[in-house]
PDB file of C-alpha atoms in Angstrom:
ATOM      1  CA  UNK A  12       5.435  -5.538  -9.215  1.00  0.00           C
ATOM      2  CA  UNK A  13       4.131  -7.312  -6.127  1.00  0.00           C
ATOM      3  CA  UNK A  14       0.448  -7.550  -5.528  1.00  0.00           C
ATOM      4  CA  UNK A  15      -0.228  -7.913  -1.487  1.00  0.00           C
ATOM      5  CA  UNK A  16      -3.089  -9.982  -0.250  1.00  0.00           C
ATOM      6  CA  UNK A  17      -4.703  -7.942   1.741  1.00  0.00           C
ATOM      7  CA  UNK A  18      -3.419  -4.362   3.814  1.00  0.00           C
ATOM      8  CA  UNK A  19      -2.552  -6.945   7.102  1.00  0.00           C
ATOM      9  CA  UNK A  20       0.279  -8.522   4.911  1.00  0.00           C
ATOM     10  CA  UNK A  21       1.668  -5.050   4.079  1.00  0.00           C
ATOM     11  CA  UNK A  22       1.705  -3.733   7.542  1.00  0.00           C
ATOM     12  CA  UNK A  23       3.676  -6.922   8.522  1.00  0.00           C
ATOM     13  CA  UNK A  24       6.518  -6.441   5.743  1.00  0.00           C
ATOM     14  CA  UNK A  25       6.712  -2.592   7.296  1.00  0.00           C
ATOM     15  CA  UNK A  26       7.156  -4.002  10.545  1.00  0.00           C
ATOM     16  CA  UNK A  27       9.995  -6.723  10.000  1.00  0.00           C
ATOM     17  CA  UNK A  28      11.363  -3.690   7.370  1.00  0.00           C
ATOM     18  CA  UNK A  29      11.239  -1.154  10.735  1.00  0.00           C
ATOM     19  CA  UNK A  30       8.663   1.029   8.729  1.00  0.00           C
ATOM     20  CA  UNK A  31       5.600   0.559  11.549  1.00  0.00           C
ATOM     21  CA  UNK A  32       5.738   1.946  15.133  1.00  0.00           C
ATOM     22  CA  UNK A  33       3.054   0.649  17.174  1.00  0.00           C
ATOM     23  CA  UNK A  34       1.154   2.762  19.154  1.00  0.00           C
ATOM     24  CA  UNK A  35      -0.741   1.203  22.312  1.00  0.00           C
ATOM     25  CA  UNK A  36      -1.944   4.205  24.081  1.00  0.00           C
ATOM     26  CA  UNK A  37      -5.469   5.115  23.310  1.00  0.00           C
ATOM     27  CA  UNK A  38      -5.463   8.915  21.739  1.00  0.00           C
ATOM     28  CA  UNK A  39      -7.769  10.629  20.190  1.00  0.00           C
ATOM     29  CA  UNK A  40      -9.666  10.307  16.418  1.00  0.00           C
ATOM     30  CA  UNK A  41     -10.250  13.703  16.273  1.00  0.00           C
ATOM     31  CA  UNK A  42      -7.207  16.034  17.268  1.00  0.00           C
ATOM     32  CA  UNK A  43      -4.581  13.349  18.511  1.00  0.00           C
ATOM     33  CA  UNK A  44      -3.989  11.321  15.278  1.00  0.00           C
ATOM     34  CA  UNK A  45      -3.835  13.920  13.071  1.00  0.00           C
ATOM     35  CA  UNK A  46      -0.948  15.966  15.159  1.00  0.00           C
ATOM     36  CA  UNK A  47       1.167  13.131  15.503  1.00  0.00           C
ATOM     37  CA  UNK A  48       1.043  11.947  12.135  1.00  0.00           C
ATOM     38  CA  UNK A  49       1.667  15.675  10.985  1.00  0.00           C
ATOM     39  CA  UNK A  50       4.684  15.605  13.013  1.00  0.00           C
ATOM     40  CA  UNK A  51       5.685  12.307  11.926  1.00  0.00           C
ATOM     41  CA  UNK A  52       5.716  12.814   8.327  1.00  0.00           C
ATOM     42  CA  UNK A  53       7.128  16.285   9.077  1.00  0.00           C
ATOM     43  CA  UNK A  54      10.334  14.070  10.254  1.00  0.00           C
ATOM     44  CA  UNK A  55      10.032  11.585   7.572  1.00  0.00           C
ATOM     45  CA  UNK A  56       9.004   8.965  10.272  1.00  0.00           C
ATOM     46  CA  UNK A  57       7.175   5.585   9.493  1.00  0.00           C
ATOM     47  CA  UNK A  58       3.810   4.712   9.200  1.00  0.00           C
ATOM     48  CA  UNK A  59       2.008   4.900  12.429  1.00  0.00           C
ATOM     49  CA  UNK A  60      -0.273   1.890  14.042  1.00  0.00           C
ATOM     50  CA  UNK A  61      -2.810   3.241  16.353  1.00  0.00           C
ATOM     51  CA  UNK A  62      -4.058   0.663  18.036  1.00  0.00           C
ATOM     52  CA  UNK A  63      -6.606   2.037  20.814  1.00  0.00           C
ATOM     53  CA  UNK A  64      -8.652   4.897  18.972  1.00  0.00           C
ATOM     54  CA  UNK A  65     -10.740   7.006  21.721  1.00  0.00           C
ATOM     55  CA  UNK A  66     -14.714   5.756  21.079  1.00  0.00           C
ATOM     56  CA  UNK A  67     -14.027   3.099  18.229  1.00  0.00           C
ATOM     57  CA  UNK A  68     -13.020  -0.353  18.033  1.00  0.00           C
ATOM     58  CA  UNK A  69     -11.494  -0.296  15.210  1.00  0.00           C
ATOM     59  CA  UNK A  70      -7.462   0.685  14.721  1.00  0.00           C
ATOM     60  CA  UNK A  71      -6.338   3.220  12.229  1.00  0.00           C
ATOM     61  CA  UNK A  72      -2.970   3.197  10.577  1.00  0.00           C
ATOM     62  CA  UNK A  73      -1.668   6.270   9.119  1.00  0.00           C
ATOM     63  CA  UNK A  74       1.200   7.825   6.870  1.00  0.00           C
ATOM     64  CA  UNK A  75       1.772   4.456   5.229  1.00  0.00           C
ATOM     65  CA  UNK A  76       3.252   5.761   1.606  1.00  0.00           C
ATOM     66  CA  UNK A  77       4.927   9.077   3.411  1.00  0.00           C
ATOM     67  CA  UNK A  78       8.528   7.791   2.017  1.00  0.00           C
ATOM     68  CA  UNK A  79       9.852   6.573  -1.375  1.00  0.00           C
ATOM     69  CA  UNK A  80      10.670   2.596   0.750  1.00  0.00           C
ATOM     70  CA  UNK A  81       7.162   2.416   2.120  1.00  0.00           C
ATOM     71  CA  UNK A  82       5.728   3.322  -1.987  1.00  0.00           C
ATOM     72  CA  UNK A  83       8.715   0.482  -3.060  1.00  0.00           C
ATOM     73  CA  UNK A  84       7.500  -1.825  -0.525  1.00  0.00           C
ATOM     74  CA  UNK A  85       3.944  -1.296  -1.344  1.00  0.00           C
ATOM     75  CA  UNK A  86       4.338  -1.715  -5.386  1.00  0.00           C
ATOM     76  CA  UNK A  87       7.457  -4.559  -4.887  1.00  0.00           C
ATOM     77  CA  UNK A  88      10.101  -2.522  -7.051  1.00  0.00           C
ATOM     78  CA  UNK A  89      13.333  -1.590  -5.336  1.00  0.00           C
ATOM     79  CA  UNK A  90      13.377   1.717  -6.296  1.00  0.00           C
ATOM     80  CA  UNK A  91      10.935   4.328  -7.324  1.00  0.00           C
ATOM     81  CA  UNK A  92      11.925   4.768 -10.846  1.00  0.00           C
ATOM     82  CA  UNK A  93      11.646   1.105 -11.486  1.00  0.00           C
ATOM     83  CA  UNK A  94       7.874   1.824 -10.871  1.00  0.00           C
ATOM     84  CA  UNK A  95       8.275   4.868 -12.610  1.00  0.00           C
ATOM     85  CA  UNK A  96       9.453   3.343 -15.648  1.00  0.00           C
ATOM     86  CA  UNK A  97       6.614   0.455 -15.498  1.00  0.00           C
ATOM     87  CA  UNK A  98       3.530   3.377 -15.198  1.00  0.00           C
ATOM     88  CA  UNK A  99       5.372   4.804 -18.635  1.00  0.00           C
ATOM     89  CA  UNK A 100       5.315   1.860 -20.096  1.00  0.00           C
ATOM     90  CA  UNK A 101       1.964   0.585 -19.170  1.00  0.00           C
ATOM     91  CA  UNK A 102       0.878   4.183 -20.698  1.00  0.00           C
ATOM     92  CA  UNK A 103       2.526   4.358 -23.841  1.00  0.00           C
ATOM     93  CA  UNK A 104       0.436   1.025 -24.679  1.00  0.00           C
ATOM     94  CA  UNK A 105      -0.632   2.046 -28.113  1.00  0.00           C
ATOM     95  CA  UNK A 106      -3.216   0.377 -30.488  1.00  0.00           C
ATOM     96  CA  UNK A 107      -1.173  -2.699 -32.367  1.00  0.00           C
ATOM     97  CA  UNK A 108      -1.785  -3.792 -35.884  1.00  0.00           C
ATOM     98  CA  UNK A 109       0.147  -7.145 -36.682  1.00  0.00           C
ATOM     99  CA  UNK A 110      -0.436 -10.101 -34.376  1.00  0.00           C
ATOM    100  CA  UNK A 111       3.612  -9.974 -33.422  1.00  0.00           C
ATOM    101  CA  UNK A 112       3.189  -6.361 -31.874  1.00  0.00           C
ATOM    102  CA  UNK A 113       0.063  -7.968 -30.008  1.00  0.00           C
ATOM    103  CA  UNK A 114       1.997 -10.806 -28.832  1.00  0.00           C
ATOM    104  CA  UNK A 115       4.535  -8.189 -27.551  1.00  0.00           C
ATOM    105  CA  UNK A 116       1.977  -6.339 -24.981  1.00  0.00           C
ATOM    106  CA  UNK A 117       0.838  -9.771 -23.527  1.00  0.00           C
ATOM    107  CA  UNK A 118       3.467  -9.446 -20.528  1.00  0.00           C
ATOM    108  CA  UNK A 119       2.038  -5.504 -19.661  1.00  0.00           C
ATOM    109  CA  UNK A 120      -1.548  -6.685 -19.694  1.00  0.00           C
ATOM    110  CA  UNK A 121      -0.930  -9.645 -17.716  1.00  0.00           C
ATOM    111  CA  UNK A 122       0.602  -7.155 -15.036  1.00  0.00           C
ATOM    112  CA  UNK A 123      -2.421  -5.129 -15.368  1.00  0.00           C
ATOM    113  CA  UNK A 124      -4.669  -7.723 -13.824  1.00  0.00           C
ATOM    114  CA  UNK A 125      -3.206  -7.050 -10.371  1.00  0.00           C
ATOM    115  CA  UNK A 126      -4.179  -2.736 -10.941  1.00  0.00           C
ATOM    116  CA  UNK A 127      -7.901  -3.652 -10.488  1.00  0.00           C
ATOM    117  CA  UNK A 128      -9.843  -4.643  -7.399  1.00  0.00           C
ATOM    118  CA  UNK A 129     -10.890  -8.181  -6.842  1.00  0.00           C
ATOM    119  CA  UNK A 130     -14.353  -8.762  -5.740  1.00  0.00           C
ATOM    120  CA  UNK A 131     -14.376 -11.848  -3.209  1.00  0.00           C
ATOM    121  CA  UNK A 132     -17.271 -13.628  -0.796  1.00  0.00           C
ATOM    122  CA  UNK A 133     -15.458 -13.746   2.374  1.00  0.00           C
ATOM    123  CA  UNK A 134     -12.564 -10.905   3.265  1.00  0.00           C
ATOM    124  CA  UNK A 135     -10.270 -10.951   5.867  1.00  0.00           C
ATOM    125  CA  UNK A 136     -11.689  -7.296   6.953  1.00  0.00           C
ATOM    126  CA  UNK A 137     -15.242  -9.070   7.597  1.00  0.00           C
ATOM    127  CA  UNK A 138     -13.743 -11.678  10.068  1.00  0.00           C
ATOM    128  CA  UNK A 139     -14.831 -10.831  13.602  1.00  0.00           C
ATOM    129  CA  UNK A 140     -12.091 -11.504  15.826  1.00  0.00           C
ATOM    130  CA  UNK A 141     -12.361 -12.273  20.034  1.00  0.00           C
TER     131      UNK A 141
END
C-alpha cells in the first residue's frame, strides 16, 4: 500500500489519472459546492477542485474517494479487494506464542506504521504562498 506525502501529491496523481476537474469560477461555500458535488457523485464524476470559494482564500476539493479508482489510487492497490484482503489480514493479527509466528507478523506491522499520523515541525499546509 502506498503512503502519499501529503493531500497535494494525491490530487496531482488524480489529475495526470483524469480523476480531478478544476474548477476556476468562484461559487459559493454554502449552497454552490454542495449541489455540484451532489450531482457529480450522482454521475459517478471525479473529484472536484474548487479553486475560488466565495469569502475564503482557501480552495476546497471535494468527492475525492466517490469511486472504487480514486480509493485504489489513494491506498496504492490496483483493485479494491487487494485492499480488502490487506484490512482482513491486518485484523486477523492474533496474539503469537513462538518467536517463528512473531517473526511471521513483522511484514503487517511494518505496513502499519504508514496507518498512523506523523507529527512534523514544518507542513506543507503551513507554507504561505504569494
Amino acid at each position: 500500500m502506498r503512503a502519499y506525502k501529503n493531500l497535494q501529491e494525491f490530487l496531482e496523481v488524480l489529475e495526470k489519472e483524469g480523476e480531478l476537474l478544476r474548477i476556476g469560477v468562484e461559487v459559493s461555500p454554502e449552497l454552490e459546492i454542495t449541489e455540484i458535488t451532489d450531482r457529480v457523485c450522482k454521475l459517478n464524476g471525479p473529484a472536484l477542485f474548487f479553486e475560488k470559494v466565495k469569502g475564503h482564500k482557501i480552495p476546497v476539493v471535494t468527492n475525492l474517494f466517490g469511486s472504487f479508482k480514486r480509493i485504489c489510487l489513494a491506498f496504492g492497490v490496483k483493485e479494491i479487494e487487494e485492499l480488502s484482503r490487506s484490512l482482513i489480514e491486518f485484523m486477523e493479527i492474533k496474539k503469537v506464542e513462538s518467536f517463528f509466528d512473531k517473526l511471521k507478523i513483522i511484514p503487517k506491522l511494518w505496513q502499519a506504521k504508514d496507518f498512523f499520523p506523523k507529527i512534523v515541525d514544518k507542513a506543507p499546509c503551513q507554507e504561505i504562498i504569494r
